[in-house]
mmCIF file of C-alpha atoms in Angstrom:
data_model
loop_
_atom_site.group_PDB
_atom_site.id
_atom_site.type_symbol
_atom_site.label_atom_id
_atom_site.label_comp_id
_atom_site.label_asym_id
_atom_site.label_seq_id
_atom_site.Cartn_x
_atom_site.Cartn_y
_atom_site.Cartn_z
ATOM 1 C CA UNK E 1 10.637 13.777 -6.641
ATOM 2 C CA UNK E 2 7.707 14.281 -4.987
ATOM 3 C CA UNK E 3 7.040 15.880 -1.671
ATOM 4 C CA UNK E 4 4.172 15.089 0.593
ATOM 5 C CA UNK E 5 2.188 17.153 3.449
ATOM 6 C CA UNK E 6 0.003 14.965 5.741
ATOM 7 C CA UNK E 7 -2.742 14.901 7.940
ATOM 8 C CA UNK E 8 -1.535 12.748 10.395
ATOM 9 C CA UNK E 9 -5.502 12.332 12.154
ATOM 10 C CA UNK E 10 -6.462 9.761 9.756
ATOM 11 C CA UNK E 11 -4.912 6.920 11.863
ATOM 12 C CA UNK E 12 -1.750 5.564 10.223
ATOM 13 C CA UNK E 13 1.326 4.944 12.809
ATOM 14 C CA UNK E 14 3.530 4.761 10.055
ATOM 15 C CA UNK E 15 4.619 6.919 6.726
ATOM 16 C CA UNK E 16 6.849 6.421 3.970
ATOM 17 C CA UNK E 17 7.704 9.007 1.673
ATOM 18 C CA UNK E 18 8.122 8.203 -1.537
ATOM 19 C CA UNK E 19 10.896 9.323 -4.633
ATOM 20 C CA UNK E 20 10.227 8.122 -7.686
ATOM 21 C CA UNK E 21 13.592 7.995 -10.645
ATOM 22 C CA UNK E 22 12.434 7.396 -13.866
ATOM 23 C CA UNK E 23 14.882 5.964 -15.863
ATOM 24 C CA UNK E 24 13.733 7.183 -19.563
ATOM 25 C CA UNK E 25 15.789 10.350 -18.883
ATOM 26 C CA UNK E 26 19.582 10.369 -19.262
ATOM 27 C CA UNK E 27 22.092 10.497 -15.980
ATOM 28 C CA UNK E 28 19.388 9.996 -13.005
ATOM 29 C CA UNK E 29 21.434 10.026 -9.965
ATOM 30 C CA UNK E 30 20.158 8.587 -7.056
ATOM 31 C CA UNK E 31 20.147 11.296 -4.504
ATOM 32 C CA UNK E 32 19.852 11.460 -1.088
ATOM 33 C CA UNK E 33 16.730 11.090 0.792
ATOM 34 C CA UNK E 34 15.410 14.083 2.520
ATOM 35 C CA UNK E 35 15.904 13.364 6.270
ATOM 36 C CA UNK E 36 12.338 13.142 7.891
ATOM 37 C CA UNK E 37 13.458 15.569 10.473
ATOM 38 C CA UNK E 38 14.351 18.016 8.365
ATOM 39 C CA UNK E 39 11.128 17.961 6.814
ATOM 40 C CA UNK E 40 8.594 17.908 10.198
ATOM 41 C CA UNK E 41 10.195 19.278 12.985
ATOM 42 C CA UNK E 42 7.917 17.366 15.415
ATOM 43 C CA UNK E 43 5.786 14.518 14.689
ATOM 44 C CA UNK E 44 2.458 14.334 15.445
ATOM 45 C CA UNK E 45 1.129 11.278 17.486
ATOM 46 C CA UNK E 46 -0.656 8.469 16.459
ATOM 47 C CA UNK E 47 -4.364 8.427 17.218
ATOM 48 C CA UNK E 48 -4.945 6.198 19.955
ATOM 49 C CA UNK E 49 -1.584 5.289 21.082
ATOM 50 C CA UNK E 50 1.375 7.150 23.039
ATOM 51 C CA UNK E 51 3.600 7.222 20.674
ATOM 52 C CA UNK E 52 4.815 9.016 17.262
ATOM 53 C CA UNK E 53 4.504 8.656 13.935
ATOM 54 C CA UNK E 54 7.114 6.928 12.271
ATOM 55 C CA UNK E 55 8.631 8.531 8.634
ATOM 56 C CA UNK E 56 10.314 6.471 6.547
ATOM 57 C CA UNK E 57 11.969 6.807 3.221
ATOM 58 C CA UNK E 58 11.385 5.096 0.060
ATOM 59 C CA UNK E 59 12.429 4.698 -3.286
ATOM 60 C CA UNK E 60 10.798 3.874 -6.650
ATOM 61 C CA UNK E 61 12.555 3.077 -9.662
ATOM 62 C CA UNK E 62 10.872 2.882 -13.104
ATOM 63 C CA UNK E 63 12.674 0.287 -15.389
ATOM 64 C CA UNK E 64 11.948 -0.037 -19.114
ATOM 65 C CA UNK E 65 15.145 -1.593 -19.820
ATOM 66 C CA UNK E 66 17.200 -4.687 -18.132
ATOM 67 C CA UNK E 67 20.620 -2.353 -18.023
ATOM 68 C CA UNK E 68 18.647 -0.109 -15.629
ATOM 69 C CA UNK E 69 18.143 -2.907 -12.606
ATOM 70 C CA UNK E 70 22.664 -2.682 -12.498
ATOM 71 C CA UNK E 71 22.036 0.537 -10.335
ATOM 72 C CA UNK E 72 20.418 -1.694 -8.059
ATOM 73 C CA UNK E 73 23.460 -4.129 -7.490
ATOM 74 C CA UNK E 74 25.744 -1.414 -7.608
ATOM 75 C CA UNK E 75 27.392 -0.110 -4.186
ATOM 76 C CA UNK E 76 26.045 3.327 -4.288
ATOM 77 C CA UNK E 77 26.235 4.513 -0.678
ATOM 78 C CA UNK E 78 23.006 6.264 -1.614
ATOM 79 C CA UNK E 79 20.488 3.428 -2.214
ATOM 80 C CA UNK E 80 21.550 2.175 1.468
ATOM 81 C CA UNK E 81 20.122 5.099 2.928
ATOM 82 C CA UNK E 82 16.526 4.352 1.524
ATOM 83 C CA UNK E 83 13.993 2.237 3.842
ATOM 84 C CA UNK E 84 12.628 0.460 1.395
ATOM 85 C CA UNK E 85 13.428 -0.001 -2.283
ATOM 86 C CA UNK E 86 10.216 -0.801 -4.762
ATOM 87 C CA UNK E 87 10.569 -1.212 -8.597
ATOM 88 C CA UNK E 88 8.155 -0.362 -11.377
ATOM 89 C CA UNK E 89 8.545 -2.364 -14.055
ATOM 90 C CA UNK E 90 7.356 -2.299 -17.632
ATOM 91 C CA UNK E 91 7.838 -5.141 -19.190
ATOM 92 C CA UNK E 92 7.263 -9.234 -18.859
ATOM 93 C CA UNK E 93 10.826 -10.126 -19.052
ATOM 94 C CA UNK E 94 11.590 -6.937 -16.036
ATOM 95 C CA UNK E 95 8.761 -8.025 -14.064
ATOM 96 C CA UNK E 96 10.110 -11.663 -14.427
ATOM 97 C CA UNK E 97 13.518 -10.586 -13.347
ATOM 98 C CA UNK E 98 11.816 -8.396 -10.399
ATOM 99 C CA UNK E 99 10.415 -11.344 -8.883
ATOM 100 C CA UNK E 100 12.541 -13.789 -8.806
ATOM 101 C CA UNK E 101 16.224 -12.103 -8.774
ATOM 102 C CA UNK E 102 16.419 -8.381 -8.231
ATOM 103 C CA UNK E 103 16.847 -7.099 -4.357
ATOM 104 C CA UNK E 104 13.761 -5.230 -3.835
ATOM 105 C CA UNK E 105 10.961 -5.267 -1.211
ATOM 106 C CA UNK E 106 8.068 -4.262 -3.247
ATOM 107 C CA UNK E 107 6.990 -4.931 -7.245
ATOM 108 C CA UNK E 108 5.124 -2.031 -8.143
ATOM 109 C CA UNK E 109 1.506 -3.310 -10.291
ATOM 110 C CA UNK E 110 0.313 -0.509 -12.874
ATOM 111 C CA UNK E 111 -2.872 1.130 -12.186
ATOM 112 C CA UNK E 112 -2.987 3.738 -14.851
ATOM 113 C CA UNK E 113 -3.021 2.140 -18.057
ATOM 114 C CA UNK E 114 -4.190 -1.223 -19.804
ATOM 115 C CA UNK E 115 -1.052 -3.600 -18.505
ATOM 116 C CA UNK E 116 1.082 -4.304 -21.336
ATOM 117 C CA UNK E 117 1.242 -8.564 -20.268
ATOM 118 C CA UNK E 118 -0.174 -10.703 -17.919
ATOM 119 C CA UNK E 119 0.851 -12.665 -15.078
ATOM 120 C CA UNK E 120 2.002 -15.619 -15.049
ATOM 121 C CA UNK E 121 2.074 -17.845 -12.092
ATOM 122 C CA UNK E 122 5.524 -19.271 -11.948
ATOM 123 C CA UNK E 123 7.389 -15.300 -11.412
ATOM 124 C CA UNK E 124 4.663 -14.105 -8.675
ATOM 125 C CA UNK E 125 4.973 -17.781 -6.733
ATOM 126 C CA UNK E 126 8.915 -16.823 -6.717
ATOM 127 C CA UNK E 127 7.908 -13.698 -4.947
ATOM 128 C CA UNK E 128 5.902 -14.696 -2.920
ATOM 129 C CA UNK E 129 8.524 -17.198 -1.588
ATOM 130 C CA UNK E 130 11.283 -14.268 -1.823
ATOM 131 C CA UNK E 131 8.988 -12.145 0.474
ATOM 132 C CA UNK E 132 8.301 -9.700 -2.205
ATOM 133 C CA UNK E 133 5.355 -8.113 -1.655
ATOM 134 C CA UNK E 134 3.127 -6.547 -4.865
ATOM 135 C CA UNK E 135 1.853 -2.930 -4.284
ATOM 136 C CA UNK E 136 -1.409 -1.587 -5.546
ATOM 137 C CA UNK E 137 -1.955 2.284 -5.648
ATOM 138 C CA UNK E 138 -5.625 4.035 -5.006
ATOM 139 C CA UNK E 139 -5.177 7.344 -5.624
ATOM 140 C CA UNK E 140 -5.588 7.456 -9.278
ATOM 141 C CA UNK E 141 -9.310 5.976 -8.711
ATOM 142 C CA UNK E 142 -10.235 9.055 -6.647
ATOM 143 C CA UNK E 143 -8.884 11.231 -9.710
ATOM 144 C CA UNK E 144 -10.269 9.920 -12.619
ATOM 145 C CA UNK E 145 -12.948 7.894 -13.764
ATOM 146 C CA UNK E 146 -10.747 5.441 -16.615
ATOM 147 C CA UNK E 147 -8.113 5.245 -13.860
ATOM 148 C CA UNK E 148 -10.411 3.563 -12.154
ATOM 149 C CA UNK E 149 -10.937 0.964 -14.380
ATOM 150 C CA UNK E 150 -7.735 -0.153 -15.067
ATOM 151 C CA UNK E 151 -7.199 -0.188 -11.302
ATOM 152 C CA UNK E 152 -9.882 -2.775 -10.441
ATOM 153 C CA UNK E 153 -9.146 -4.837 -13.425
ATOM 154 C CA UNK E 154 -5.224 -4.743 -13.019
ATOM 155 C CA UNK E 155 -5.976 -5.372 -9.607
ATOM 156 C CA UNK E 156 -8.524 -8.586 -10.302
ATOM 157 C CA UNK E 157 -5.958 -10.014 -12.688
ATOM 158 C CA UNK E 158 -3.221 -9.960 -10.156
ATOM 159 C CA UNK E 159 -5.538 -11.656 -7.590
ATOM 160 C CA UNK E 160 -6.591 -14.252 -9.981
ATOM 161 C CA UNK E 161 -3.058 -15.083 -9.635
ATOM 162 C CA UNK E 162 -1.731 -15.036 -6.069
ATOM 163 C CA UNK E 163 -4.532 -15.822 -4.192
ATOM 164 C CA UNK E 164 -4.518 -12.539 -2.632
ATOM 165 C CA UNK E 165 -1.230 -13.133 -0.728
ATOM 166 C CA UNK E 166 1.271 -10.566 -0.208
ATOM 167 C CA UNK E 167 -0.256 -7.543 -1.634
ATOM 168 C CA UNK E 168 0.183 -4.259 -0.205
ATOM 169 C CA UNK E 169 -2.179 -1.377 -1.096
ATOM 170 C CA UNK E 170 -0.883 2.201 -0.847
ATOM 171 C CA UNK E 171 -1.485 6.155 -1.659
ATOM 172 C CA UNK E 172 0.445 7.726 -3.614
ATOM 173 C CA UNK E 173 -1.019 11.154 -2.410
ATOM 174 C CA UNK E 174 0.348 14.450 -3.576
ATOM 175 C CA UNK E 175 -2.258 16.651 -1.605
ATOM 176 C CA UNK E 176 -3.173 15.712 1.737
ATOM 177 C CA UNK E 177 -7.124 15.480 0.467
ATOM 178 C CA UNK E 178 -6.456 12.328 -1.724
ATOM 179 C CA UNK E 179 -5.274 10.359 1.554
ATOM 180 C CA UNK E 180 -8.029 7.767 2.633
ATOM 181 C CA UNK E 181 -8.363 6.317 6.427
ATOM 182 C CA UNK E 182 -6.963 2.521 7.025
ATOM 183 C CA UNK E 183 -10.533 1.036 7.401
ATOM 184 C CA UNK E 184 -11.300 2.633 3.864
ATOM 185 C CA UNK E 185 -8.399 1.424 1.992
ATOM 186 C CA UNK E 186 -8.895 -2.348 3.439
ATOM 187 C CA UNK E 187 -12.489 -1.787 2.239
ATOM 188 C CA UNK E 188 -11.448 -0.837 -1.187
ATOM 189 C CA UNK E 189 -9.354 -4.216 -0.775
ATOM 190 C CA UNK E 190 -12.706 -6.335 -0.345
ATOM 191 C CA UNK E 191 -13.512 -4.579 -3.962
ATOM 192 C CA UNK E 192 -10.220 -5.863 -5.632
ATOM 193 C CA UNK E 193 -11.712 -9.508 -4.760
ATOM 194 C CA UNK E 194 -9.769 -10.185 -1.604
ATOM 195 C CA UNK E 195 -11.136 -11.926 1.320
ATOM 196 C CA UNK E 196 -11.579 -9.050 4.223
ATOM 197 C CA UNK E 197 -8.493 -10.574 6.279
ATOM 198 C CA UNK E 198 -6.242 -10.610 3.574
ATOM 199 C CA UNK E 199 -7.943 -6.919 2.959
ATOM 200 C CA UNK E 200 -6.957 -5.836 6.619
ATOM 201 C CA UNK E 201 -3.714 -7.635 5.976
ATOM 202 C CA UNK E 202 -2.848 -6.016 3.074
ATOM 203 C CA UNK E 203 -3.020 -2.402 5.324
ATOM 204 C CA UNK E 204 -1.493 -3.859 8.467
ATOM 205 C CA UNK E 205 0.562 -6.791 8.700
ATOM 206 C CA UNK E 206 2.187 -6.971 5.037
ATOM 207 C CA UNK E 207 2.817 -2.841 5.028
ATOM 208 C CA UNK E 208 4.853 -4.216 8.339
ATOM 209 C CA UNK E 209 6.438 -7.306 6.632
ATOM 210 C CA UNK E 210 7.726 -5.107 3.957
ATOM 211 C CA UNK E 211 9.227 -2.919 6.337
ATOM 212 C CA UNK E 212 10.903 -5.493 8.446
ATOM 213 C CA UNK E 213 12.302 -7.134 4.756
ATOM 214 C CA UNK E 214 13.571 -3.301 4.171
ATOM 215 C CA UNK E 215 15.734 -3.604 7.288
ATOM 216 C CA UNK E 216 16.653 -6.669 6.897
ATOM 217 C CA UNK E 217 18.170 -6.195 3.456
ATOM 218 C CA UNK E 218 20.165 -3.016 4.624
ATOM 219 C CA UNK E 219 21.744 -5.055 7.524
ATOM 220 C CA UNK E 220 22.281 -8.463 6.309
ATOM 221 C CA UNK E 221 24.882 -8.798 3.925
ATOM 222 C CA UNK E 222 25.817 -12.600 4.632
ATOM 223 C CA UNK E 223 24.959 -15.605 6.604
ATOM 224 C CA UNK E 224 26.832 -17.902 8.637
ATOM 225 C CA UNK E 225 25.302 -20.736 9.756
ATOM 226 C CA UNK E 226 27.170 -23.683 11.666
ATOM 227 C CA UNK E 227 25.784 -27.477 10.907
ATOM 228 C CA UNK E 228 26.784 -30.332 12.788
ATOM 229 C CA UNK E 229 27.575 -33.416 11.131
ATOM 230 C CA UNK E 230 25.995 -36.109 12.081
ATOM 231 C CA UNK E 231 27.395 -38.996 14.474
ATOM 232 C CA UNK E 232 29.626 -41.547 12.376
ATOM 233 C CA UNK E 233 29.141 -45.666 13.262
ATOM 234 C CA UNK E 234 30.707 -46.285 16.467
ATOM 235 C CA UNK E 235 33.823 -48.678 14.960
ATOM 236 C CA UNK E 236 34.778 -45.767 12.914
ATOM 237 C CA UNK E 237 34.908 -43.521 15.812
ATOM 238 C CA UNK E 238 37.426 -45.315 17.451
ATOM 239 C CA UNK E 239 39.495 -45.146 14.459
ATOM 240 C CA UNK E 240 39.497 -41.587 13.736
ATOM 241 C CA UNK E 241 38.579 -39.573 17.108
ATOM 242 C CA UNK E 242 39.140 -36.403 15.667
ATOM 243 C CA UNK E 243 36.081 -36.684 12.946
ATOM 244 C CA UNK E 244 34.211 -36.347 15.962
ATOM 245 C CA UNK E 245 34.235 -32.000 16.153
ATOM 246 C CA UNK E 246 31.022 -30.424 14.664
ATOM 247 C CA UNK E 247 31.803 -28.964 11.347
ATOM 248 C CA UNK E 248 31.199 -25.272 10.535
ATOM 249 C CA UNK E 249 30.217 -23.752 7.334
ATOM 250 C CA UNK E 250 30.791 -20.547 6.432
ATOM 251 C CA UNK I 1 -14.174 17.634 4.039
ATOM 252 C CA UNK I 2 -14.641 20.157 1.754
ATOM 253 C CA UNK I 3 -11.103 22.356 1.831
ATOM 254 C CA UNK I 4 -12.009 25.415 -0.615
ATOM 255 C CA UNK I 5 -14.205 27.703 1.479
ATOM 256 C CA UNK I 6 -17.346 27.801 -0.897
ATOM 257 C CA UNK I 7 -21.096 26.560 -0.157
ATOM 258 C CA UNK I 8 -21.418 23.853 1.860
ATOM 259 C CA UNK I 9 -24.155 21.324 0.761
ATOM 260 C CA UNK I 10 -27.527 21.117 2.439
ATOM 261 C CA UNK I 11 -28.992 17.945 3.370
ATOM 262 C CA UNK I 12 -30.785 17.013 0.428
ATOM 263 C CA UNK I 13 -27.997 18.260 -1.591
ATOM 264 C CA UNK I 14 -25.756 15.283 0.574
ATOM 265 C CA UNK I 15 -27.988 13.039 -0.094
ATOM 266 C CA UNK I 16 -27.948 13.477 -3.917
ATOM 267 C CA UNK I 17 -23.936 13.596 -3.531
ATOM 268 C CA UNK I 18 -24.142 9.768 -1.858
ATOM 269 C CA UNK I 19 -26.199 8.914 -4.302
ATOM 270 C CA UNK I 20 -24.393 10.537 -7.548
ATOM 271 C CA UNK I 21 -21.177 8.336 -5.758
ATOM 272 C CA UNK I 22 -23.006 5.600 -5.858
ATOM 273 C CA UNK I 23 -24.104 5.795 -9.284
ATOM 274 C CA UNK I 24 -20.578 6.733 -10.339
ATOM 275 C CA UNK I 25 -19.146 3.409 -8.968
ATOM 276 C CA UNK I 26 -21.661 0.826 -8.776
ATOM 277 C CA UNK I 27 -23.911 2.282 -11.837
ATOM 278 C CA UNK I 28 -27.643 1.961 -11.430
ATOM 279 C CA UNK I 29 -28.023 -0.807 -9.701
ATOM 280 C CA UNK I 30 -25.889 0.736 -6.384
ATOM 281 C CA UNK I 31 -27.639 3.863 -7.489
ATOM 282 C CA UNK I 32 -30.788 1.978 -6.263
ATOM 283 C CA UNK I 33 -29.107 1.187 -2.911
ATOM 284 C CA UNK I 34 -31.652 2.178 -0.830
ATOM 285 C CA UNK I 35 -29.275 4.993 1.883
ATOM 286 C CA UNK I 36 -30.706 7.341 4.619
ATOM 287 C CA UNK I 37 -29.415 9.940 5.880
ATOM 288 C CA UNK I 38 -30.070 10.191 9.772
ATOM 289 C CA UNK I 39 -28.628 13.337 10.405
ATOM 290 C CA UNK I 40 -26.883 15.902 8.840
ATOM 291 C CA UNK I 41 -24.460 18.811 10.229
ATOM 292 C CA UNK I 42 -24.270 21.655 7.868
ATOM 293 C CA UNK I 43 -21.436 23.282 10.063
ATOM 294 C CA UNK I 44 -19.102 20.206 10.344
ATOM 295 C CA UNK I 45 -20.417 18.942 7.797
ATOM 296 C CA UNK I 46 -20.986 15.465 9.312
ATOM 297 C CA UNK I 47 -23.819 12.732 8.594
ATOM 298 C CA UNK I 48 -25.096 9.460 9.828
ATOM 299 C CA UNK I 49 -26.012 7.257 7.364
ATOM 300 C CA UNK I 50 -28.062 3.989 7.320
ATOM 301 C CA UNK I 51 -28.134 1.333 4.861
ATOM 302 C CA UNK I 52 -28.952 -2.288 4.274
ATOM 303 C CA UNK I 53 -26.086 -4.487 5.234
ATOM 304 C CA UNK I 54 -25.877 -6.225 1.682
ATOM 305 C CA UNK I 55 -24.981 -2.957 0.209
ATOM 306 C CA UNK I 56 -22.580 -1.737 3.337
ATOM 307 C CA UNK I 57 -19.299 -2.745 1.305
ATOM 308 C CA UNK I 58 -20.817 -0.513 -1.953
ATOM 309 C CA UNK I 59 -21.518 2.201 -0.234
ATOM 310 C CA UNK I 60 -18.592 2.436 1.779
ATOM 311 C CA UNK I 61 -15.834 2.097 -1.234
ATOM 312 C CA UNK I 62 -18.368 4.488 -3.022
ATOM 313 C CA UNK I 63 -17.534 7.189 -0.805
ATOM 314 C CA UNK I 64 -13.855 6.403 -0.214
ATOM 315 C CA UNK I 65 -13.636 6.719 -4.134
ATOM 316 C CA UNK I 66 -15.174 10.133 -4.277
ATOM 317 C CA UNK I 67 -13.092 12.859 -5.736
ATOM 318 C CA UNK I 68 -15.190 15.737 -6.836
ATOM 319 C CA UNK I 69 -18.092 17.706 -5.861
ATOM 320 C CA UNK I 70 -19.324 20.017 -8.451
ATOM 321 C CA UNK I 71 -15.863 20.377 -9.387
ATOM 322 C CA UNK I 72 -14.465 20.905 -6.599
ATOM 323 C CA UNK I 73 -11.869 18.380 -4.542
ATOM 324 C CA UNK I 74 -13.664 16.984 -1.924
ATOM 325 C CA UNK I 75 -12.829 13.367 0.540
ATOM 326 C CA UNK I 76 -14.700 11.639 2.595
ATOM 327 C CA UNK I 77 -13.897 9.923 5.888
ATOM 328 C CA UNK I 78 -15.255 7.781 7.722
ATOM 329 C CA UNK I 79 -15.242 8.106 11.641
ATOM 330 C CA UNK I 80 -16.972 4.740 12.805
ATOM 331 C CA UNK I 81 -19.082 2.420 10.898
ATOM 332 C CA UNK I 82 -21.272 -0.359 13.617
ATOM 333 C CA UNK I 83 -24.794 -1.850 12.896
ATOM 334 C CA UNK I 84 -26.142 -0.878 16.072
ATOM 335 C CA UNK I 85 -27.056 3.140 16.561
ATOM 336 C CA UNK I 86 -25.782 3.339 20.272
ATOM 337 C CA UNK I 87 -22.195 2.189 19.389
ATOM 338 C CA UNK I 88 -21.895 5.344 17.797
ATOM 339 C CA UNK I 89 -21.489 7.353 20.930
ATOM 340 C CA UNK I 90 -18.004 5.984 21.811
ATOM 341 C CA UNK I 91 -15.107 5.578 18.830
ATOM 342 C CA UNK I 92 -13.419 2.787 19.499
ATOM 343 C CA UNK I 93 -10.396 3.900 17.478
ATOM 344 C CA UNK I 94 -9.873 6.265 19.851
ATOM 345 C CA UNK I 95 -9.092 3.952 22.481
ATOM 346 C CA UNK I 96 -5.675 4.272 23.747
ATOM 347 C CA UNK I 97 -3.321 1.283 23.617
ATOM 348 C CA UNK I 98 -0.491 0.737 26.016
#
């Protein structure tokens, strides 16, 4: 787990802490999130505006292994009570099966090492479609220098391949130093290769998107949708009056 | 923002730091950038800086990037950027929205 103290002037309106389950160690039980209040008893407000910051909760699961992503259809009452889900995978095949049929909101890109495979097009044009949104992380290119290698050219590849849609660039900040202003992380976005309103984007309106797909997965759990059948020829309607009701489908 | 109560940097001293972030990122040839420092506010330890527009994006992720200083954790932010000098007196992100 790992905690986080802020400094709330920067800018940001909303915050999402962040717990991160690696699976690689035996029985990791998903536990509950820390309440925000619990954690700041009164929330700063949000530079410019009258109102406060919102604190969400997040989780991050590191998969290495396909049996690891049957947590995530399980009905633990415990993965409801997270914002947003993300997943980290590790592998083609898991990154394959993150796009295109797990229930996440974000797909986690590695910025620390060499990736171990390379995009293809087919499994990030799924997610795109799903609304899955790709997350890049800065912080380890303010730590270290080879970090920040790997970052820019994991981050290249990926935009080679999506166009520069649906990518979300985050912290993940353990001190409140390593935290960078809004305008300075859609900058850094400009030096991944994206165009600067897909790099203001990628701060504002798709950290937003994610959040609304968040909420929508924890309410939604089925959709019914009424159709109405179309008007038969008029001799056959004076046959059979009764094909006349609108149809529903559940 | 320099956390860790130790010396604060003089002006040229700054200066050398922009450039050493420069160099760090963008190698040489941002190294070459040509940046000015306008002012310089040893107690707050703020600074206007000027540069060409061509190198504006360099110089800007150059600084977000920037971890250390002599060793020591260090971050920069950055209040208001604007080409022209008198847009500087009011911050427009602190505007209040309704």
């Amino acid at each position: 787990h790992s905690y986080y103290v802020f400094t709330f002037s920067v800018g940001y309106s909303t915050v999402a802490l962040n717990h991160v389950i690696d699976f690689k160690e035996k029985k990791q039980e998903i536990v509950k999130p820390v309440s925000p209040a619990e954690l700041f008893p009164s929330l700063p407000i949000v530079q410019g505006t009258s109102k406060r910051i919102k604190v969400l909760t997040r989780l991050t699961l590191t998969v290495s292994d396909p049996s690891h992503c049957n947590l995530l259809r399980s009905t633990s009452a415990n993965i409801r009570l997270y914002d947003i889900i993300a997943v980290f995978p590790k592998t083609e095949k898991l990154f394959h099966i993150a796009c295109t049929t797990l229930d996440v909101d974000l797909v986690c890109i590695n910025v620390t090492e060499k990736l171990p495979f390379y995009f293809r097009r087919p499994p990030v044009n799924m997610a795109i479609d799903r609304g899955i949104y790709f997350e890049l992380l800065y912080t380890p290119a303010i730590k270290d220098s080879t970090m920040r290698r790997y970052t820019i050219s994991n981050a290249i590849s990926l935009m080679q391949i999506c166009k520069g849609k649906n990518i979300v660039i985050s912290s993940a900040a353990e001190r409140p130093l390593e935290l960078r202003g809004p305008y300075d992380v859609a900058n850094l976005g400009l030096l991944f290769g994206l165009s600067e309103s897909e790099a203001k984007a990628a701060v504002s309106t798709n950290c937003r998107a994610t959040m609304l797909h968040g909420e929508t997965r924890k309410s939604a759990c089925g959709v019914v949708y009424t159709v109405k059948k179309p008007r038969k020829v008029e001799e056959e309607e004076t046959m059979l009056p009764v094909c006349k009701k609108a149809k529903t489908q559940a | 923002e320099l956390p860790d109560g130790g010396a604060r940097p003089s002006a040229a001293q700054f200066k050398q730091l922009v450039v050493s972030a420069l160099r760090e990122l963008h190698g040489e040839v941002g190294a070459a950038l040509p940046v000015d420092v306008l002012t310089y506010e040893e107690k707050t330890l703020s600074a206007i800086l000027r540069v060409v527009s061509s190198g504006f994006v360099k110089l800007w992720s150059a600084l977000t990037l920037l971890g250390f200083y002599q060793n020591r954790r260090c971050a920069f932010r950055v209040l208001q950027t604007s080409p022209f000098l008198l847009a500087l007196s009011g911050n427009s992100r602190e505007l209040v929205l309704d």
